[in-house]
XYZ file of C-alpha atoms in Angstrom:
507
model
C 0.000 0.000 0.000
C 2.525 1.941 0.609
C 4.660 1.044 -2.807
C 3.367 1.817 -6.430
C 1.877 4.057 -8.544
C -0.500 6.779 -6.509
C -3.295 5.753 -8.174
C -3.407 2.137 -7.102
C -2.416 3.324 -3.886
C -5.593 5.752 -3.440
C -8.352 3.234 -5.394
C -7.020 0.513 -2.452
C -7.703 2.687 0.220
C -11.338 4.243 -1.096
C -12.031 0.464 -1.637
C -11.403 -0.123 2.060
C -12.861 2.449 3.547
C -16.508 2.220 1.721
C -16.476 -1.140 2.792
C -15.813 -0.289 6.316
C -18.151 2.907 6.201
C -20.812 0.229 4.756
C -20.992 -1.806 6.795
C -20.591 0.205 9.644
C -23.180 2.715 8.682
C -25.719 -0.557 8.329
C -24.751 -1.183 11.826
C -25.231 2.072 13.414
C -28.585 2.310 11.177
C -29.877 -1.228 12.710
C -29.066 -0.431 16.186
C -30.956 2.881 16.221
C -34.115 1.103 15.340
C -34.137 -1.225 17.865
C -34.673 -0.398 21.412
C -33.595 -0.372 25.041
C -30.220 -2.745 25.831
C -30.203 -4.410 22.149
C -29.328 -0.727 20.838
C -26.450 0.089 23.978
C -25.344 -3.858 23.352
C -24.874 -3.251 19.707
C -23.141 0.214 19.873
C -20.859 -1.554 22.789
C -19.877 -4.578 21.071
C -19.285 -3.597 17.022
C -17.868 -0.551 18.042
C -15.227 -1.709 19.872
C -14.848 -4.149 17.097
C -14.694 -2.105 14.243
C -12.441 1.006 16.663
C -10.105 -2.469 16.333
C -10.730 -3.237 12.839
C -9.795 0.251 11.271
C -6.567 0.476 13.798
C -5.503 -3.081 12.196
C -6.629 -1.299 8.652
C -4.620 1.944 9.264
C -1.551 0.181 10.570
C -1.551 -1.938 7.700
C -1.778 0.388 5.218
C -1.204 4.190 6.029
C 0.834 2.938 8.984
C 2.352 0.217 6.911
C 6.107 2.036 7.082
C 5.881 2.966 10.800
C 4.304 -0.862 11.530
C 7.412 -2.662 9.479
C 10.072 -0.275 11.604
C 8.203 -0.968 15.085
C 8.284 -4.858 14.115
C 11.370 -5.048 13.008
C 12.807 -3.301 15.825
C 11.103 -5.583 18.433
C 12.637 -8.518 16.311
C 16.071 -6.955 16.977
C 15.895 -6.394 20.577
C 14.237 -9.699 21.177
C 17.196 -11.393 19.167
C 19.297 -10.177 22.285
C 17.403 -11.836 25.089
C 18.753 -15.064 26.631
C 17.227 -17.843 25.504
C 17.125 -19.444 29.005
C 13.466 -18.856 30.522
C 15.081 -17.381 34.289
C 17.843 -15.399 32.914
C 17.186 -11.741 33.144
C 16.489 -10.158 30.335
C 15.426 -5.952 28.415
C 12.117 -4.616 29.883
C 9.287 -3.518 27.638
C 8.011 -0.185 29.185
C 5.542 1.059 26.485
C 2.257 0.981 26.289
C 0.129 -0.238 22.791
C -1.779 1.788 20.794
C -4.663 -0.094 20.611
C -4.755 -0.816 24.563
C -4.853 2.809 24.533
C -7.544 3.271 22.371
C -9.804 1.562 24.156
C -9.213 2.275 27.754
C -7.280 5.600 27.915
C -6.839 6.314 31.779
C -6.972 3.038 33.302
C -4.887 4.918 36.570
C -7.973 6.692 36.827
C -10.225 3.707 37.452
C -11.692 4.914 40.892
C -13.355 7.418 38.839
C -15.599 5.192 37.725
C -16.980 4.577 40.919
C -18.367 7.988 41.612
C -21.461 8.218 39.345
C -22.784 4.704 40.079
C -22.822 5.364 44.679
C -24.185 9.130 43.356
C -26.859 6.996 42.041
C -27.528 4.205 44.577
C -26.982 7.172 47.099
C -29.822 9.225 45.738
C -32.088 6.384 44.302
C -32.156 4.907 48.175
C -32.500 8.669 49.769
C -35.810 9.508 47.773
C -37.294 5.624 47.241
C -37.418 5.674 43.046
C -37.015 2.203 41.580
C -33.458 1.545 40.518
C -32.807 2.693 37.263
C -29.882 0.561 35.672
C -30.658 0.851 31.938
C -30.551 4.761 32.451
C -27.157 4.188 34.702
C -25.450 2.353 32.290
C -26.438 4.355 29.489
C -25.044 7.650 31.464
C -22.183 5.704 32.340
C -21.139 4.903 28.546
C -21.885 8.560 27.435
C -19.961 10.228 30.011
C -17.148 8.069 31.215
C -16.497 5.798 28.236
C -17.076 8.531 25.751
C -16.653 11.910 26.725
C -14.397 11.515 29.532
C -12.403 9.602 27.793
C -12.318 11.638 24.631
C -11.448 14.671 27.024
C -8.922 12.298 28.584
C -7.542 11.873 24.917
C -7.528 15.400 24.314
C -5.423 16.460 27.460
C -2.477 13.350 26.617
C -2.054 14.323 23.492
C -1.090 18.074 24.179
C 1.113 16.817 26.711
C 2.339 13.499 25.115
C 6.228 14.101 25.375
C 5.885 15.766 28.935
C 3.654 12.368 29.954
C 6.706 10.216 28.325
C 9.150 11.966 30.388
C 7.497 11.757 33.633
C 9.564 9.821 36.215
C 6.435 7.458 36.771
C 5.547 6.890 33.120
C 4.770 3.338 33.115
C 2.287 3.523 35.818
C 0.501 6.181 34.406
C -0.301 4.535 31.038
C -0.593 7.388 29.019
C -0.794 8.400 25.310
C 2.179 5.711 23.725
C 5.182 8.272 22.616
C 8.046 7.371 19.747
C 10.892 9.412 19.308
C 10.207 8.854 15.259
C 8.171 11.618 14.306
C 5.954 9.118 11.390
C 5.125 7.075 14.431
C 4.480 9.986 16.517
C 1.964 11.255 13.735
C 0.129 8.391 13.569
C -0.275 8.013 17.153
C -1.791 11.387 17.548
C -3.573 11.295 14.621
C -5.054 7.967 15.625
C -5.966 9.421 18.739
C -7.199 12.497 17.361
C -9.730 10.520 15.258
C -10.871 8.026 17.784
C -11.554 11.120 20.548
C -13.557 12.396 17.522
C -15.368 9.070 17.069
C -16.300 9.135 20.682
C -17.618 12.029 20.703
C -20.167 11.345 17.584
C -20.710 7.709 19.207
C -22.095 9.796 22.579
C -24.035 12.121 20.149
C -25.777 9.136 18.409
C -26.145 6.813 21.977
C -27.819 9.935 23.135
C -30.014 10.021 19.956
C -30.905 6.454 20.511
C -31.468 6.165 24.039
C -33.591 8.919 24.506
C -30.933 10.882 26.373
C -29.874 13.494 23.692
C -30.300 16.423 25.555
C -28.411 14.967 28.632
C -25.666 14.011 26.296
C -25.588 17.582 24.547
C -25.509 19.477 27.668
C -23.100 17.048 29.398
C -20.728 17.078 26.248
C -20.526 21.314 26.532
C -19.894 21.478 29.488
C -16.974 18.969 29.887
C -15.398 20.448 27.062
C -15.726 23.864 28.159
C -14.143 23.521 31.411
C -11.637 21.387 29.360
C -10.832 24.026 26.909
C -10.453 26.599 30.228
C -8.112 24.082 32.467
C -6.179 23.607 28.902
C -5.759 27.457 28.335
C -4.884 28.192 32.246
C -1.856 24.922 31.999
C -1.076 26.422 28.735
C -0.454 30.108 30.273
C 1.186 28.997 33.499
C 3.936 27.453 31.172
C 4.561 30.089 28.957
C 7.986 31.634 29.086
C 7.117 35.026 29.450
C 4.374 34.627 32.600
C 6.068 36.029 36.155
C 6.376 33.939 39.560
C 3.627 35.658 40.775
C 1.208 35.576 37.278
C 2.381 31.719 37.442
C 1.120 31.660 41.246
C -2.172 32.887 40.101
C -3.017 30.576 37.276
C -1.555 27.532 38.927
C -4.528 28.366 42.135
C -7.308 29.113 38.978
C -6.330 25.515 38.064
C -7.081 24.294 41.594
C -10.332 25.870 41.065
C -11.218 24.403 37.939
C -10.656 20.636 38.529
C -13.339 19.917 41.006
C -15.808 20.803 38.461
C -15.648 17.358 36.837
C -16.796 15.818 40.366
C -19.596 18.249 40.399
C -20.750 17.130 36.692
C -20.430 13.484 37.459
C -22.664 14.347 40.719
C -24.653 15.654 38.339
C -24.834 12.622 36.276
C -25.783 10.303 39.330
C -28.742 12.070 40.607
C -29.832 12.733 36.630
C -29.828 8.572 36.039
C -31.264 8.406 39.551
C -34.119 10.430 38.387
C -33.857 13.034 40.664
C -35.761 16.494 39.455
C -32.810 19.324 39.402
C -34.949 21.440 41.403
C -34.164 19.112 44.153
C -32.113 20.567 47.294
C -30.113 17.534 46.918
C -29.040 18.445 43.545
C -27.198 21.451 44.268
C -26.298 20.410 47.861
C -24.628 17.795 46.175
C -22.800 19.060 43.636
C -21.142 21.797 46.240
C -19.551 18.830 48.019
C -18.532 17.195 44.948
C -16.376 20.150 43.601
C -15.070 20.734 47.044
C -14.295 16.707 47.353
C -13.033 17.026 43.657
C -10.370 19.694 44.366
C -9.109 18.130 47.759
C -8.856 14.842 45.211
C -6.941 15.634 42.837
C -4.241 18.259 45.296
C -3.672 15.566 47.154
C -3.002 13.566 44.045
C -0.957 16.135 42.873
C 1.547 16.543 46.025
C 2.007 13.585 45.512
C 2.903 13.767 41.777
C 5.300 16.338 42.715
C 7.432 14.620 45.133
C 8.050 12.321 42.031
C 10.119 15.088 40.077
C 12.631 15.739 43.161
C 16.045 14.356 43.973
C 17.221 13.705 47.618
C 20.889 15.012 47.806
C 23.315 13.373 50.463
C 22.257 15.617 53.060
C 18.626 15.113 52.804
C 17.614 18.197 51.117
C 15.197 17.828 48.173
C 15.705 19.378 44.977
C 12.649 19.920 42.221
C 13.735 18.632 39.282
C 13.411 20.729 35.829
C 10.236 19.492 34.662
C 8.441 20.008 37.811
C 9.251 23.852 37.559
C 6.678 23.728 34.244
C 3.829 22.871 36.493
C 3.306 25.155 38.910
C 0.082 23.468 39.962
C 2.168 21.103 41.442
C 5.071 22.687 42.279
C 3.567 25.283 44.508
C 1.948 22.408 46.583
C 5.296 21.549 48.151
C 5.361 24.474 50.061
C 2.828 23.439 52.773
C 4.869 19.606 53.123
C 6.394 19.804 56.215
C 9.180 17.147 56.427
C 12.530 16.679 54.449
C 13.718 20.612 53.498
C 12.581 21.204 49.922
C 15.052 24.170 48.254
C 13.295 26.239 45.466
C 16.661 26.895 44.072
C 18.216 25.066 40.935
C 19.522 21.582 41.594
C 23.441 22.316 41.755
C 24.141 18.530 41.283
C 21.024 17.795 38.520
C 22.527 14.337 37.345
C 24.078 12.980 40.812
C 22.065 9.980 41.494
C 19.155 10.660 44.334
C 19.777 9.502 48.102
C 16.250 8.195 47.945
C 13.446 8.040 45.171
C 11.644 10.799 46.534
C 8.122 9.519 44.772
C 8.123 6.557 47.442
C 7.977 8.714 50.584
C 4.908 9.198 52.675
C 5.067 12.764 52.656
C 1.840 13.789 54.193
C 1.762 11.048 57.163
C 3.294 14.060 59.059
C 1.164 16.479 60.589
C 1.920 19.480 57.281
C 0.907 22.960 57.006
C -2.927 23.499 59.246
C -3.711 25.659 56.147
C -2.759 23.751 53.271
C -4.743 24.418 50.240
C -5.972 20.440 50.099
C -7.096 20.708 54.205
C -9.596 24.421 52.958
C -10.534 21.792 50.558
C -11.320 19.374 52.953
C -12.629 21.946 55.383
C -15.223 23.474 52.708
C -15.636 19.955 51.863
C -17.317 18.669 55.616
C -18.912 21.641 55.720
C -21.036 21.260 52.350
C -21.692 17.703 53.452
C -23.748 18.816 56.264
C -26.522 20.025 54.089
C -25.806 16.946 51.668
C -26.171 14.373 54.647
C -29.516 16.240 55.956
C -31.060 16.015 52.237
C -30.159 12.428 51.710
C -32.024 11.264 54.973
C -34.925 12.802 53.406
C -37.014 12.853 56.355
C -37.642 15.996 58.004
C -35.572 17.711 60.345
C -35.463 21.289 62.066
C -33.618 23.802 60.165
C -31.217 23.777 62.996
C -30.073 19.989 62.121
C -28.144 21.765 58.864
C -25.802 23.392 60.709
C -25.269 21.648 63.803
C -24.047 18.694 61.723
C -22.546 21.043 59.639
C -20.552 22.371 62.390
C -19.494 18.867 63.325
C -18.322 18.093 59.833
C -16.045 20.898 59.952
C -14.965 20.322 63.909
C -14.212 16.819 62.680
C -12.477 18.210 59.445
C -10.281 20.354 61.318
C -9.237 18.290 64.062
C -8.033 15.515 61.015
C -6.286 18.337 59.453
C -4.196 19.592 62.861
C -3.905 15.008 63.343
C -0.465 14.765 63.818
C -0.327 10.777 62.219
C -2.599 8.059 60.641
C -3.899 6.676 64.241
C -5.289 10.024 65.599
C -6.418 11.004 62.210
C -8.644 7.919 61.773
C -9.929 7.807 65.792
C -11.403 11.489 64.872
C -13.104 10.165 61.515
C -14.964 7.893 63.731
C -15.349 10.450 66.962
C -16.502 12.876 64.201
C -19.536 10.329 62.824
C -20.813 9.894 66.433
C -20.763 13.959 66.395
C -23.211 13.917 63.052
C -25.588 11.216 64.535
C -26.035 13.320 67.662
C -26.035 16.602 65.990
C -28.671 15.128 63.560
C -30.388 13.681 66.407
C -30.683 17.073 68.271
C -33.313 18.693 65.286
C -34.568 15.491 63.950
C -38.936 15.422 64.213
C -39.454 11.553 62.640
C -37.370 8.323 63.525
C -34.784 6.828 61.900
C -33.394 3.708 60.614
C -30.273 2.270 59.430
C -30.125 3.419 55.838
C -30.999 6.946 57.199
C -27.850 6.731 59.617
C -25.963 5.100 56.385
C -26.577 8.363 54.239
C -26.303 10.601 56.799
C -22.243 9.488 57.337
C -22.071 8.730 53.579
C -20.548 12.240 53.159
C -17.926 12.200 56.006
C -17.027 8.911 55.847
C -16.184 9.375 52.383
C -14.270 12.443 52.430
C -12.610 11.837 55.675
C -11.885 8.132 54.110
C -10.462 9.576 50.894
C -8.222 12.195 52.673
C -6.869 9.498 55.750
C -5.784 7.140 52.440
C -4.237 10.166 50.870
C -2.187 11.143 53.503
C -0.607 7.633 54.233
C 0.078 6.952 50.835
C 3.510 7.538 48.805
C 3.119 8.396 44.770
C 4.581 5.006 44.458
C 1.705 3.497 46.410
C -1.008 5.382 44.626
C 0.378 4.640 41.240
C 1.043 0.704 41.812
C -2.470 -0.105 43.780
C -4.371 -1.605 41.307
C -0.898 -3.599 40.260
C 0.154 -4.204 44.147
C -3.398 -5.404 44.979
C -3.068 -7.885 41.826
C -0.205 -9.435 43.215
C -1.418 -9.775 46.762
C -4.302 -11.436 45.396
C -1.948 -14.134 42.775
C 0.571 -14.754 45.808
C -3.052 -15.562 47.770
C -4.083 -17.864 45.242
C -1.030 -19.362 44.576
C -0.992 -20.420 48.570
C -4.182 -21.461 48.658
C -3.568 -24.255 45.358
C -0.318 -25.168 47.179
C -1.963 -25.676 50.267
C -4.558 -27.979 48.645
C -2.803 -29.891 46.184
C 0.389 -30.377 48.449
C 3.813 -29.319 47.824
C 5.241 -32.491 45.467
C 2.109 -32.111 43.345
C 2.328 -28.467 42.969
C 6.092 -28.769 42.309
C 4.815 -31.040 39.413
C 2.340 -28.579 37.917
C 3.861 -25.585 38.229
């Protein structure tokens, strides 16, 4: 395809693609006439199918060059491995295209978890049956599709910065090739494919019913995209000052909780909530407040992962780190190892310690830290949350005295000087919130109402305790580290059972 006269070369490709535009347009066509889950199972299963059938096409043909070089440079380095099964051997770090493609974030897999306890949250709170064809179909238009197309979007401006990021293989991000006809048709590839997902969620919504939800959803993802995009964009540029740097990198702080908000949003929409609803807006306060103390404790984190620990314990932020002053500016409320702001004088002297496996937060840190007014505002929304999701009635009071606990609690976690006294005043702090509620309440209660009235506390005060005894290292390798624990489990358990001469013999 990629030999031969033009001509041939173009007819071969207009023959594939009609064919694939055929058949795929009969597909689409057939699954919008049909209804409820045969229409979401067909859009599901043949397009995944033919997302992998026109990567195969393009990397055999437009990709052909790229696809030959890639191969034949995996046959080389494999020709240098040992032959022997337990000799050691090179490492493949890189990530496919294709796995890519399909699941772009995989890191971000807890994610996934918010819109679907939104829903069960608010389904249980106001007694409306269970929708899960709605809940799935929300899920698929705004995780699998737009998220992820947003997702796409944001690793593809930042593809070389991702591949040089001292913890690239556990973030998984966009695949990078120092050839620049590779590069191309990675980004191009994943150019198209975020474009696909976007008209997939246009045409799901069409088909489902849910075409306004999908419309509205889809603007407003991307706009707060495009804004978090131009605010990264300026806080890099060359000619911004320290202090105009200071200022975007904080008006990035406030933008990323909106996503938590909109997936709120999401949950109460499939739980068939009416917006009008105090829990609606209630809600989505806590989310974005939840959302920002998320991701700056994800980010501290991150940044720890760009210093180097000299000899005499004083960490240095490494080059790359001082191009993202969202994160950079986080390190000044870690108290702990002494963290210069000056240039490294030593930049390729091996580090004393990898500084991205350090439990920097188990410390007591800075009271006013911008992730603890996070997690203050945070508790303090959650009062009214909590209150709404009983749904039985209480005295106005109720709102802020378990408000007021919320952000007693909150504060005494943030001034915790280590994991143990941080997690007895999580649970002091719930026994605060059942009296408090208690104190205004007019009906009786039973256990799901005591269930979603701690649902908000226990899961911010949850989410910030595992924060602050984690490492980057830690958050990074979960999913992996939990994988393992679970295969060494296994492993025991069919040792244990078959005996240790018959496992020698099937091993």
């Amino acid at each position: 395809m990629r030999r031969g006269r033009s001509g041939y070369r173009v007819l071969s490709f207009l023959v594939l693609s009609v064919t694939f535009l055929v058949f795929a347009g009969f597909t689409v066509y057939i699954a919008v006439k049909l209804d409820g889950y045969y229409t979401l199972s067909m859009l599901l299963l043949y397009g995944v199918a033919f997302a992998f059938l026109a990567s195969e096409v393009a990397g055999a043909t437009l990709g052909a060059r790229t696809t030959f070089v890639r191969v034949a440079q995996q046959f080389q380095a494999r020709s240098a491995l040992p032959l022997l099964t337990n000799a050691t051997g090179g490492t493949n770090t890189g990530r496919g295209i294709v796995s890519y493609l399909v699941f772009p974030r995989p890191e971000d897999w807890s994610k996934l978890l918010f819109i679907p306890l939104v829903f069960l949250a608010a389904s249980a709170s106001r007694g409306t049956p269970f929708d899960w064809t709605t809940l799935l179909t929300c899920m698929v238009i705004a995780e699998y599709l737009v998220y992820s197309a947003r997702y796409q979007w944001n690793d593809i401006r930042g593809v070389a910065a991702d591949a040089a990021h001292p913890q690239a293989r556990a973030r998984l991000r966009l695949p990078y090739s120092g050839d620049r006809g590779r590069l191309r048709f990675i980004v191009g590839w994943s150019l198209g494919v975020a474009f696909a997902r976007v008209v997939t969620a246009v045409l799901l919504g069409y088909a489902t019913g849910e075409i306004t939800f999908t419309l509205a959803f889809l603007a407003a993802v991307f706009a707060v995209a495009a804004l978090y995009e131009l605010l990264r964009t300026s806080s890099q540029a060359p000619s911004t000052t320290p202090r105009g740097r200071s200022r975007l990198a904080k008006a990035i702080w406030l933008t990323v909780g909106t996503g938590y908000a909109l997936r709120f949003l999401v949950g109460v929409y499939a739980a068939g909530i009416p917006l009008g609803d105090p829990l609606v807006y209630t809600g989505a306060v806590f989310a974005y407040a939840f959302g920002i103390m998320f991701v700056l404790l994800t980010w501290v984190l991150e940044a720890t992962s760009y210093c180097r620990a000299s000899a005499g314990g004083v960490w240095y932020q490494g080059r790359e780190l001082r191009g993202k002053a969202n994160l950079g500016i986080l390190l000044r409320y870690v108290r702990g190892p002494v963290i210069s702001t000056h240039p490294d004088p030593h930049p390729a002297a091996p580090s004393a310690l990898n500084c991205g496996e350090v439990k920097i937060l188990a410390g007591r840190g800075a009271l006013f830290a911008p992730w603890n007014l996070a997690l203050w505002v945070s508790a303090a929304a959650g009062g009214p949350l909590a209150v709404h999701l009983t749904g039985t009635p209480s005295a106005a009071a109720t709102v802020w005295w378990v408000s007021a606990a919320g952000m007693a609690g909150a504060f005494a976690m943030a001034a915790a000087g280590g994991p143990p006294a941080r997690a007895a005043v999580q649970l002091l702090t719930a026994v605060g919130i059942v009296l408090a509620d208690g104190l205004g309440r007019t009906s009786g209660t039973d256990v799901l109402d005591y269930v979603l009235l701690l649902a908000p506390w226990m899961t911010t005060a949850g989410t910030y305790l595992m924060f602050r005894n984690q490492s980057y290292r830690d958050l990074k390798y979960f999913a992996a580290d939990l994988f393992r624990s679970v295969r060494q489990l296994t492993i025991w358990l069919v040792k244990s059972v078959t005996g240790p001469d018959t496992w020698r013999a099937i091993r």
